[in-house]
Coordinates of C-alpha atoms in Angstrom, one line a residue:
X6 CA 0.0 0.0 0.0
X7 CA 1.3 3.6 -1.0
X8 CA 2.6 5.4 2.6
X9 CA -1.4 7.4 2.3
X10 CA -2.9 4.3 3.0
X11 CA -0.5 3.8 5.7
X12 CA -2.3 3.7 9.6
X13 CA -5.6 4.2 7.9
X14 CA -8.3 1.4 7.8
X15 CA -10.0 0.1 5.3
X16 CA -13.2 1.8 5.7
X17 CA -11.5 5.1 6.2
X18 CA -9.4 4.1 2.3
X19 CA -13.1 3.3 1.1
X20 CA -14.5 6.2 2.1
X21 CA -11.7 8.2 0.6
X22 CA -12.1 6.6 -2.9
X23 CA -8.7 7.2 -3.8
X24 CA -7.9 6.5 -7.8
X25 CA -5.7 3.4 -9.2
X26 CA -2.9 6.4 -9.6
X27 CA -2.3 6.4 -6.2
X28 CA -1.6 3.5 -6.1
X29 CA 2.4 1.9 -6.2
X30 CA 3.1 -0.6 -8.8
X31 CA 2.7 -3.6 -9.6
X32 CA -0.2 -4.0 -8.6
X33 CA -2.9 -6.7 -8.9
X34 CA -6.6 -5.4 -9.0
X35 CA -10.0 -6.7 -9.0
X36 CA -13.0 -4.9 -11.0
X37 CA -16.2 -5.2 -8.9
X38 CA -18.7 -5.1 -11.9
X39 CA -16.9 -7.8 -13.4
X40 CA -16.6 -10.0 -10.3
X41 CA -20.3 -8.9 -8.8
X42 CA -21.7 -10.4 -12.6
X43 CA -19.7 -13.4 -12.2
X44 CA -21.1 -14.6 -9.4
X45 CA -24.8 -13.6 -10.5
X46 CA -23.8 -15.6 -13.8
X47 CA -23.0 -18.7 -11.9
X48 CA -25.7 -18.8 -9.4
X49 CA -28.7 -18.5 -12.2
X50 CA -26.8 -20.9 -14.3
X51 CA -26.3 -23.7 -11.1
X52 CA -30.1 -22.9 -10.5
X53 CA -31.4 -23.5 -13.7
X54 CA -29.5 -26.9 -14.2
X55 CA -31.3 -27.9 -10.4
X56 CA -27.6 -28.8 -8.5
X57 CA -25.6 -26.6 -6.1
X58 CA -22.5 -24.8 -6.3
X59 CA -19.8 -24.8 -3.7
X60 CA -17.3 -22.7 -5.3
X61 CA -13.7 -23.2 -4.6
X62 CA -12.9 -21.3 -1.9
X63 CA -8.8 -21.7 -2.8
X64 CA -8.8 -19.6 -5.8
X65 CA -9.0 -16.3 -3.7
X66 CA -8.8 -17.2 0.0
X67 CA -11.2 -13.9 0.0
X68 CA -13.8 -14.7 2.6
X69 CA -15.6 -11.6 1.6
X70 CA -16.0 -13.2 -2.0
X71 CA -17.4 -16.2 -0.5
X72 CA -19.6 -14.5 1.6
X73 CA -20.9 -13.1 -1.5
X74 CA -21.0 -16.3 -3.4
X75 CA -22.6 -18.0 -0.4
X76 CA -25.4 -14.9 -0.4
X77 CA -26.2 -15.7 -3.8
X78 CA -27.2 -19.3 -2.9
X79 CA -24.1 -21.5 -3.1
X80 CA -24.7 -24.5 -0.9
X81 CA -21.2 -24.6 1.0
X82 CA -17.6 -23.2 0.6
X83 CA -15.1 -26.1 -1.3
X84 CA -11.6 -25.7 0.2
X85 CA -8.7 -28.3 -0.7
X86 CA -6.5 -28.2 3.4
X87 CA -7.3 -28.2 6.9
X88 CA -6.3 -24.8 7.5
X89 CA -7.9 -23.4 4.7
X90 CA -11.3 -24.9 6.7
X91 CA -10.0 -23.3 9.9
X92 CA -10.1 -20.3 8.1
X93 CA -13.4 -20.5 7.0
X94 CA -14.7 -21.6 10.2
X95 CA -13.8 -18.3 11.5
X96 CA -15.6 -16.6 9.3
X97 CA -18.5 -18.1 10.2
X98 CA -18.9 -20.8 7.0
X99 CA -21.0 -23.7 8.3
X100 CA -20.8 -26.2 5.1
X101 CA -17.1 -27.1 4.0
X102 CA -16.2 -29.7 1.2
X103 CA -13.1 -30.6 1.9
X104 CA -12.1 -32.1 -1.7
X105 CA -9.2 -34.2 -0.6
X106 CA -8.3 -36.9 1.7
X107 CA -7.7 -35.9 5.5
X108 CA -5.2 -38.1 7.2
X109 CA -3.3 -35.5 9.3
X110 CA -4.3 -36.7 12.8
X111 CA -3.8 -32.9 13.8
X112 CA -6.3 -31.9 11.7
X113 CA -8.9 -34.7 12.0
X114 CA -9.4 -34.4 15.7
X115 CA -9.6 -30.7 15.1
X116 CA -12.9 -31.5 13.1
X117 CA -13.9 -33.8 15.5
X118 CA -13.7 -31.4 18.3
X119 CA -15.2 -28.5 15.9
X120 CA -18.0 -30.7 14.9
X121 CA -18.8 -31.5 19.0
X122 CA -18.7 -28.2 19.7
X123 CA -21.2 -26.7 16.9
X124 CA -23.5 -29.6 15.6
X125 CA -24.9 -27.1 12.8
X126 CA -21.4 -27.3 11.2
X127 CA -21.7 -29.6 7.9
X128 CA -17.9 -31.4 7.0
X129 CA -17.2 -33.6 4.5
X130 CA -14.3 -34.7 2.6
X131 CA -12.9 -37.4 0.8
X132 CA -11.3 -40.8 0.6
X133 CA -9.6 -42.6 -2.1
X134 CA -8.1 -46.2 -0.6
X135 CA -8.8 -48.7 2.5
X136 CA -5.7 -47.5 3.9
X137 CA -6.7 -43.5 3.8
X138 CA -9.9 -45.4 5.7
X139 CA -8.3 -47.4 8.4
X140 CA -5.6 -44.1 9.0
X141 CA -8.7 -41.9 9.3
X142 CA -10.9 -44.1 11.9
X143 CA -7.2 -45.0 13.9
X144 CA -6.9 -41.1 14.1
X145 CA -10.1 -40.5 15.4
X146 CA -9.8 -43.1 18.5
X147 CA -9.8 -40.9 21.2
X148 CA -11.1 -37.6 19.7
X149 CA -13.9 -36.1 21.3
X150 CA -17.3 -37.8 20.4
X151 CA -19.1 -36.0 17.6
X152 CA -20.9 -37.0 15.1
X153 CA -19.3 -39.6 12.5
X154 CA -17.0 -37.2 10.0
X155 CA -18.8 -37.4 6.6
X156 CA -16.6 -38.7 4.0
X157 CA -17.3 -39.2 0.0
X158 CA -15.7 -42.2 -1.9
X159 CA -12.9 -40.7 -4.7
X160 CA -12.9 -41.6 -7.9
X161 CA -10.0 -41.2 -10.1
X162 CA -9.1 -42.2 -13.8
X163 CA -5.6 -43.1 -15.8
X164 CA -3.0 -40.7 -15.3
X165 CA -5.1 -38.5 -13.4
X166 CA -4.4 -37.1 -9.3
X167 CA -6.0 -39.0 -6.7
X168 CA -8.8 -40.7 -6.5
X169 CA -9.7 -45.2 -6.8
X170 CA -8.6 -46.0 -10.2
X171 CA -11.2 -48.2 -11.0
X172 CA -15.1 -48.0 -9.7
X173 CA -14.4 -51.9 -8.1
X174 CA -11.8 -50.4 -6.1
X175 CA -14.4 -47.8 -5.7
X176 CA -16.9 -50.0 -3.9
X177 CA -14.2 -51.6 -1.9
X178 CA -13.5 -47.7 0.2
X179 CA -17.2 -47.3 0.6
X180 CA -17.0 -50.9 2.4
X181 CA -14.0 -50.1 4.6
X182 CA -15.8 -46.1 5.1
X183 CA -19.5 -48.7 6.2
X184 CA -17.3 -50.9 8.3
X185 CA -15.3 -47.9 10.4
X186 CA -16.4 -46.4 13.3
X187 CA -16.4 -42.7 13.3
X188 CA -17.1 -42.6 9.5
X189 CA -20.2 -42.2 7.3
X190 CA -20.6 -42.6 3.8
X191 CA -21.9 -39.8 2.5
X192 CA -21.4 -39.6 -1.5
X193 CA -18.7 -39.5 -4.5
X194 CA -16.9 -37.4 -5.7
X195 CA -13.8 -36.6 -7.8
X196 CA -11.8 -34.0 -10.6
X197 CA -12.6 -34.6 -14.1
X198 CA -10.1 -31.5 -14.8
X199 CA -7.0 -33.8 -13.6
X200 CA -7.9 -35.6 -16.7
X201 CA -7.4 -33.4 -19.7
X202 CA -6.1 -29.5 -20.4
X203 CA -8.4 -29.3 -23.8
X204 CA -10.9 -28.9 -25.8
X205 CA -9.9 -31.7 -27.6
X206 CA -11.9 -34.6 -28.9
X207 CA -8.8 -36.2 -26.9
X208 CA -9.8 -34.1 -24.1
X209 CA -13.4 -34.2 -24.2
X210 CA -14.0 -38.2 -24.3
X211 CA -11.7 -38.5 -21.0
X212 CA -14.0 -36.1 -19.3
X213 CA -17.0 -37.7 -20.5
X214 CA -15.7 -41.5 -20.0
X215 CA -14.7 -40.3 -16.4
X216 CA -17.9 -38.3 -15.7
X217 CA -19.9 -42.0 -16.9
X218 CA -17.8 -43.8 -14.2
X219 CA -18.6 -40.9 -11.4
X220 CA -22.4 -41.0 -12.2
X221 CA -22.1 -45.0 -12.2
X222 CA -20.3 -45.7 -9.0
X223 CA -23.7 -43.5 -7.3
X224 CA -25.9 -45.5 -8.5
X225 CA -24.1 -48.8 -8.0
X226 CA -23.5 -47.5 -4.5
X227 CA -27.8 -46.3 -3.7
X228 CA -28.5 -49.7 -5.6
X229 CA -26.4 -51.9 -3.3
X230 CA -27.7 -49.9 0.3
X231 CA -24.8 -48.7 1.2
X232 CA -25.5 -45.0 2.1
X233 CA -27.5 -44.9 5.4
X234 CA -28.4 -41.4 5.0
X235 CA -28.3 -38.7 2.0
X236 CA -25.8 -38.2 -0.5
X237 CA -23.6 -35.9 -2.3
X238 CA -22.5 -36.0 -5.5
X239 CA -20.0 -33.6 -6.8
X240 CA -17.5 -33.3 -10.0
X241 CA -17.0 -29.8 -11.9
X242 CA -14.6 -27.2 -11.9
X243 CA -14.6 -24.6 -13.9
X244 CA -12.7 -25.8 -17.2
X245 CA -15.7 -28.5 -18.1
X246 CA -19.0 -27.5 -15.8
X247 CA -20.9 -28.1 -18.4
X248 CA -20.2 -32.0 -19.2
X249 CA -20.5 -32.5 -15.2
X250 CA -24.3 -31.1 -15.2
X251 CA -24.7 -33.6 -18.6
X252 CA -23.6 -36.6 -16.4
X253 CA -24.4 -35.3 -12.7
X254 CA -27.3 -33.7 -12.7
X255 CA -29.9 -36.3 -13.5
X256 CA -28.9 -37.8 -10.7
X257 CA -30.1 -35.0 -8.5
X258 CA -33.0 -35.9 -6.2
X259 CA -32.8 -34.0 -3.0
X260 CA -36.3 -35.1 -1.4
X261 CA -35.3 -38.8 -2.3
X262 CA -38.6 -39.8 -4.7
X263 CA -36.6 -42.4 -6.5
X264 CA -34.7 -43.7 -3.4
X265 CA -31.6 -42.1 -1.9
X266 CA -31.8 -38.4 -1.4
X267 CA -28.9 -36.6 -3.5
X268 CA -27.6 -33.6 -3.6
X269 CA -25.3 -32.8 -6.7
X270 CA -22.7 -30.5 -5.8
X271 CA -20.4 -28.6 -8.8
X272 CA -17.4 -26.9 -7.2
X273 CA -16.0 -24.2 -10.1
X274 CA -13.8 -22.0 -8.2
X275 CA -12.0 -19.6 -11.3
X276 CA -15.4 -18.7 -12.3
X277 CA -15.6 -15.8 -9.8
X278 CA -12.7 -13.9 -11.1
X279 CA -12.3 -15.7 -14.6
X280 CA -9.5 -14.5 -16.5
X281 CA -8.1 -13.4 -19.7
X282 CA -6.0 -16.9 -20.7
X283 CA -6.4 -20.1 -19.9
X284 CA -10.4 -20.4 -18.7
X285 CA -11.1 -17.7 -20.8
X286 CA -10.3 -20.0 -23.6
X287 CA -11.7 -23.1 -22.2
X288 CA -15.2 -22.2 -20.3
X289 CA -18.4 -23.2 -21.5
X290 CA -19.3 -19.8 -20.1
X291 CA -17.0 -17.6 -21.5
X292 CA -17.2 -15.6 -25.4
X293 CA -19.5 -14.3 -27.8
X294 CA -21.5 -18.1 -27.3
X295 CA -22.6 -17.0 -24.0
X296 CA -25.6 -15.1 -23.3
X297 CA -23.9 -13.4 -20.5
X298 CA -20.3 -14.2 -20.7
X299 CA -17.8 -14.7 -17.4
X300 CA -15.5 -11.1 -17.5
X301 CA -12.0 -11.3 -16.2
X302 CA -12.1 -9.2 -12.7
X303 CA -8.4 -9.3 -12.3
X304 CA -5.4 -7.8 -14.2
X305 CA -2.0 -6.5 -13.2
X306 CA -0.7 -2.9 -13.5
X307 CA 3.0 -2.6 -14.3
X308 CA 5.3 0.4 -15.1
X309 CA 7.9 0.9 -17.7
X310 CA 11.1 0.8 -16.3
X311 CA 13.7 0.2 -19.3
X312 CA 13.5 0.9 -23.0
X313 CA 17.1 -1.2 -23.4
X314 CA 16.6 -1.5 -27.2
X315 CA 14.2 -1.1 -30.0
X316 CA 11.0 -3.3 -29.6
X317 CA 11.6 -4.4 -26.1
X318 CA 10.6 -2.9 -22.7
X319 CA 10.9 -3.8 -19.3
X320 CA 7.8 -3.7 -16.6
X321 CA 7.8 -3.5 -12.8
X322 CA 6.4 -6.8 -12.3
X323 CA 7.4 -10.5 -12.6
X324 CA 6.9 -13.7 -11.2
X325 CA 6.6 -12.8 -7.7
X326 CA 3.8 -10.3 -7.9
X327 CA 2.0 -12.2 -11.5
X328 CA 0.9 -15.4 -12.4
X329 CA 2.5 -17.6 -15.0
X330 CA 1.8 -21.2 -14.8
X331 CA -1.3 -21.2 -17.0
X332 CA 0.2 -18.4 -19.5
X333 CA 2.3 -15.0 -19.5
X334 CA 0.5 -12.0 -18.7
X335 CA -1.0 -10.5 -21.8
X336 CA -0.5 -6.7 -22.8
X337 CA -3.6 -4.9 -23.0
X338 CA -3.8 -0.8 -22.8
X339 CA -1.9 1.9 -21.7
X340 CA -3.1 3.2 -18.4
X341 CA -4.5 6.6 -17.7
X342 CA -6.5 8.9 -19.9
X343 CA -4.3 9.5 -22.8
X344 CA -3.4 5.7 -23.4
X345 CA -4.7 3.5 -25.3
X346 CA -4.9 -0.1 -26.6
X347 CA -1.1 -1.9 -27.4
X348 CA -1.2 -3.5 -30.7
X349 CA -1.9 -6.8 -30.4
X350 CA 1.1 -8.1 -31.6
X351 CA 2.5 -6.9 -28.3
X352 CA 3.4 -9.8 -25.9
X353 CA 5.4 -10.8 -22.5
X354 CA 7.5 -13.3 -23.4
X355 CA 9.6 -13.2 -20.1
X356 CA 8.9 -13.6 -16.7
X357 CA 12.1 -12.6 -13.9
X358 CA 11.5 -12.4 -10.3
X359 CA 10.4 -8.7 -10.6
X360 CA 10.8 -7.8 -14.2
X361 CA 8.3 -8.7 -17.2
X362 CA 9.7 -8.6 -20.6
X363 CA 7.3 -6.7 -23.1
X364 CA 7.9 -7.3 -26.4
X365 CA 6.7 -4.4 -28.8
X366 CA 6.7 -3.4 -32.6
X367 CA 5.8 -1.3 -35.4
X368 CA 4.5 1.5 -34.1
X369 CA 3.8 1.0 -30.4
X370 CA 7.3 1.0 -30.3
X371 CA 7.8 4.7 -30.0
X372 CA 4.4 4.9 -28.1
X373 CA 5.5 3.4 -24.5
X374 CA 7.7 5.8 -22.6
X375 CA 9.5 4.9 -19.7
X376 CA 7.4 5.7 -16.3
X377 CA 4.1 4.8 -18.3
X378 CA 1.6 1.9 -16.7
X379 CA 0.8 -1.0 -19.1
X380 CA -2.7 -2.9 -17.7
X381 CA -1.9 -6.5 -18.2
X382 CA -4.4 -9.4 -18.7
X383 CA -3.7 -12.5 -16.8
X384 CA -4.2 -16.1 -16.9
X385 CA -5.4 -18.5 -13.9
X386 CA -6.2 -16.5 -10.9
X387 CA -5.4 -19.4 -8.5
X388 CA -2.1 -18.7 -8.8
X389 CA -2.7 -14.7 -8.6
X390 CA -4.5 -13.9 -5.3
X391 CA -2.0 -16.1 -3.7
X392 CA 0.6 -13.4 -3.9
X393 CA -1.6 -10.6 -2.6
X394 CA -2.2 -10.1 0.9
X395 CA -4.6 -6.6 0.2
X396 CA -6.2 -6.2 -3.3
X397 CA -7.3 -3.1 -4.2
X398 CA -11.2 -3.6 -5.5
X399 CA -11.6 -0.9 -8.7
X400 CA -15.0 0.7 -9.6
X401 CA -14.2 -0.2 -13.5
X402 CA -10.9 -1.4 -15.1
X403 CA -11.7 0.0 -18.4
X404 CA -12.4 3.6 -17.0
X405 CA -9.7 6.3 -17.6
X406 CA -9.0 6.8 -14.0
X407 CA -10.6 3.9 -12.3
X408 CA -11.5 4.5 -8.5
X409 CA -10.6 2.3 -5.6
X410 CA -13.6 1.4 -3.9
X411 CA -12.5 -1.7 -1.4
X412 CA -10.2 -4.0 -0.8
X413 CA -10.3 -7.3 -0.1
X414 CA -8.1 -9.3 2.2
X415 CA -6.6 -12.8 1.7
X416 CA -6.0 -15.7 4.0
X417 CA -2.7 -17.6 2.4

């Protein structure tokens, strides 16, 4: 934060409504429009289709975004640790998918002790093996008595993360999950996005293949008796939601008319801030094909530093303050009210700790002085919020002078 902000809080920065060139650089924004539509998008889509959304709660560590996404009807928070729960817990979250396997003993009796002291607080998570089973139940012998910890049965496929690798092994943890004694069988569940990185037909038919397996080890499972209470079902994040509700959501049946009650749960977690690379080019909800299309609501604001030679420039900000797993940050305007839009040819094609190299031409060349701001698009805001501790929330990022109008704290 830039030494104004410095001693004042947060309400006091709000009610200022300082402007983005105030600001230092780099900096990583949020747009509020954007990420306010985003989460309207998502909720009207979820209801439509008649399943749930617990968003990943990972992907900004925000709990004022989820306590937006939870206000426009998402059934629970997802998150992917321990800690990330504890975090949510404090906020006040009171459904958590834990989508992963819990085997720290730390961690489990923590649950058990959380879930004795508030009984309106909703766990699950996940199990993938008899062993995860047999570790999870030893764990739990001498934890405080609470109600049994809910766990879902994972399903896997070839090549993919975790998860049974077969729907026979499947069956074989929801026997060992029946057969333990502070354990419940509560559902399936798994990560079709472990499985492919496409649109491919490649792609596609191991997402579809998978997403047949999920919606078959459910059914084998209601068929065979094994859940003694109602179930979840959840698959989807936010590269192939669309295929999950194809497969998954005929199987929802919350008030259990056809036999077990089930609840299917999607769990897209990018959709809230989107982005202008990789999910930008592979969700179902994203270009002219939607009706309301997902908007990125992040990008990064860098300064010109170096003009070293002809056709290159150097930026304020590299790997540690932008993401770059999914795609280098993409060059989109000059800042302020006398820039304007870099030629597309313009790209990053570097990344250094704290440098980002911006590779120009023709006639932007001559257009980019040193000390100018360059608005960046980026790519896979998982890896973006985790760097910020305070993100400045913007009024509108294509404004001339856009206003600062919150700013939203992370938990990492």
């Amino acid at each position: 934060m830039p030494p104004a902000f410095w001693g004042r809080t947060v309400r006091e920065i709000r009610a200022a409504a300082p402007v983005l060139d105030q600001l230092e650089t780099p900096v990583l924004t949020v747009d509020r429009a954007a990420l306010a539509e985003n989460i309207a998008v998502m909720a009207e889509w979820v209801r439509a289709a008649g399943v749930r959304l617990a968003p990943h709660g990972k992907t900004t560590m925000a709990p004022q975004v989820w306590a937006d996404q939870l206000a426009a009807g998402s059934w629970g928070i997802t998150l992917a640790t321990v800690w990330q729960t504890q975090v949510a817990r404090s906020f006040g979250v009171a459904r958590v998918l834990l989508a992963n396997a819990l085997v720290d003993p730390v961690g489990l009796r923590w649950v058990a002790a959380e879930s004795a002291r508030d009984s309106s607080f909703e766990f699950y998570c996940w199990a993938d093996s008899v062993e995860t089973v047999a570790l999870m139940d030893a764990h739990l012998r001498g934890a405080p008595e609470a109600p049994r910890i809910r766990v879902l049965v994972e399903l896997g496929g070839p090549h993919g993360r975790t998860g049974a690798r077969t729907v026979e092994q499947a069956h074989a943890v929801a026997r060992a999950i029946e057969g333990a004694s502070r354990l419940t069988l509560a559902g399936v569940g798994g990560y079709e996005g472990a499985l492919a990185h496409d649109r491919t037909a490649t792609g596609i038919r191991a997402v579809r293949d998978y997403l047949g397996e999920l919606a078959r080890l459910h059914r084998e499972l209601a068929a065979a008796g094994r859940y003694r209470g109602p179930a979840v079902v959840t698959a989807g994040g936010s590269a192939y939601p669309e295929l999950a509700l194809e497969y998954l959501a005929p199987l929802s049946d919350e008030q259990g008319g056809r036999g077990v009650a089930t609840t299917v749960v999607l769990r897209s977690g990018a959709y809230v801030i989107h982005d202008d690379g990789f999910y930008a080019s592979m969700s179902p909800l994203a270009g002219p094909g939607s009706a309301r299309p997902l908007r990125s609501a992040m990008h990064g604001w860098a300064r010109t530093l170096s003009r070293p030679e002809p056709g290159l420039a150097l930026l304020d900000a590299g790997k540690r303050d932008l993401p770059f797993d999914e795609g280098m940050p993409i060059p989109q305007r000059i800042a302020g009210s006398g820039g304007g839009v870099l030629d597309a040819d313009a790209t990053v094609s570097a990344l250094n700790d704290q440098h980002a190299f911006l590779r120009l031409a023709g006639g932007s060349a001559t257009e980019l002085p040193i000390g100018a701001v360059v608005r960046l698009g980026l790519s896979h805001p998982c890896t973006a919020f985790d760097k910020w501790r305070l993100i400045p929330v913007i009024d509108d990022a294509d404004a001339p002078t856009p206003r600062v109008v919150d700013l939203l704290h992370t938990f990492f």
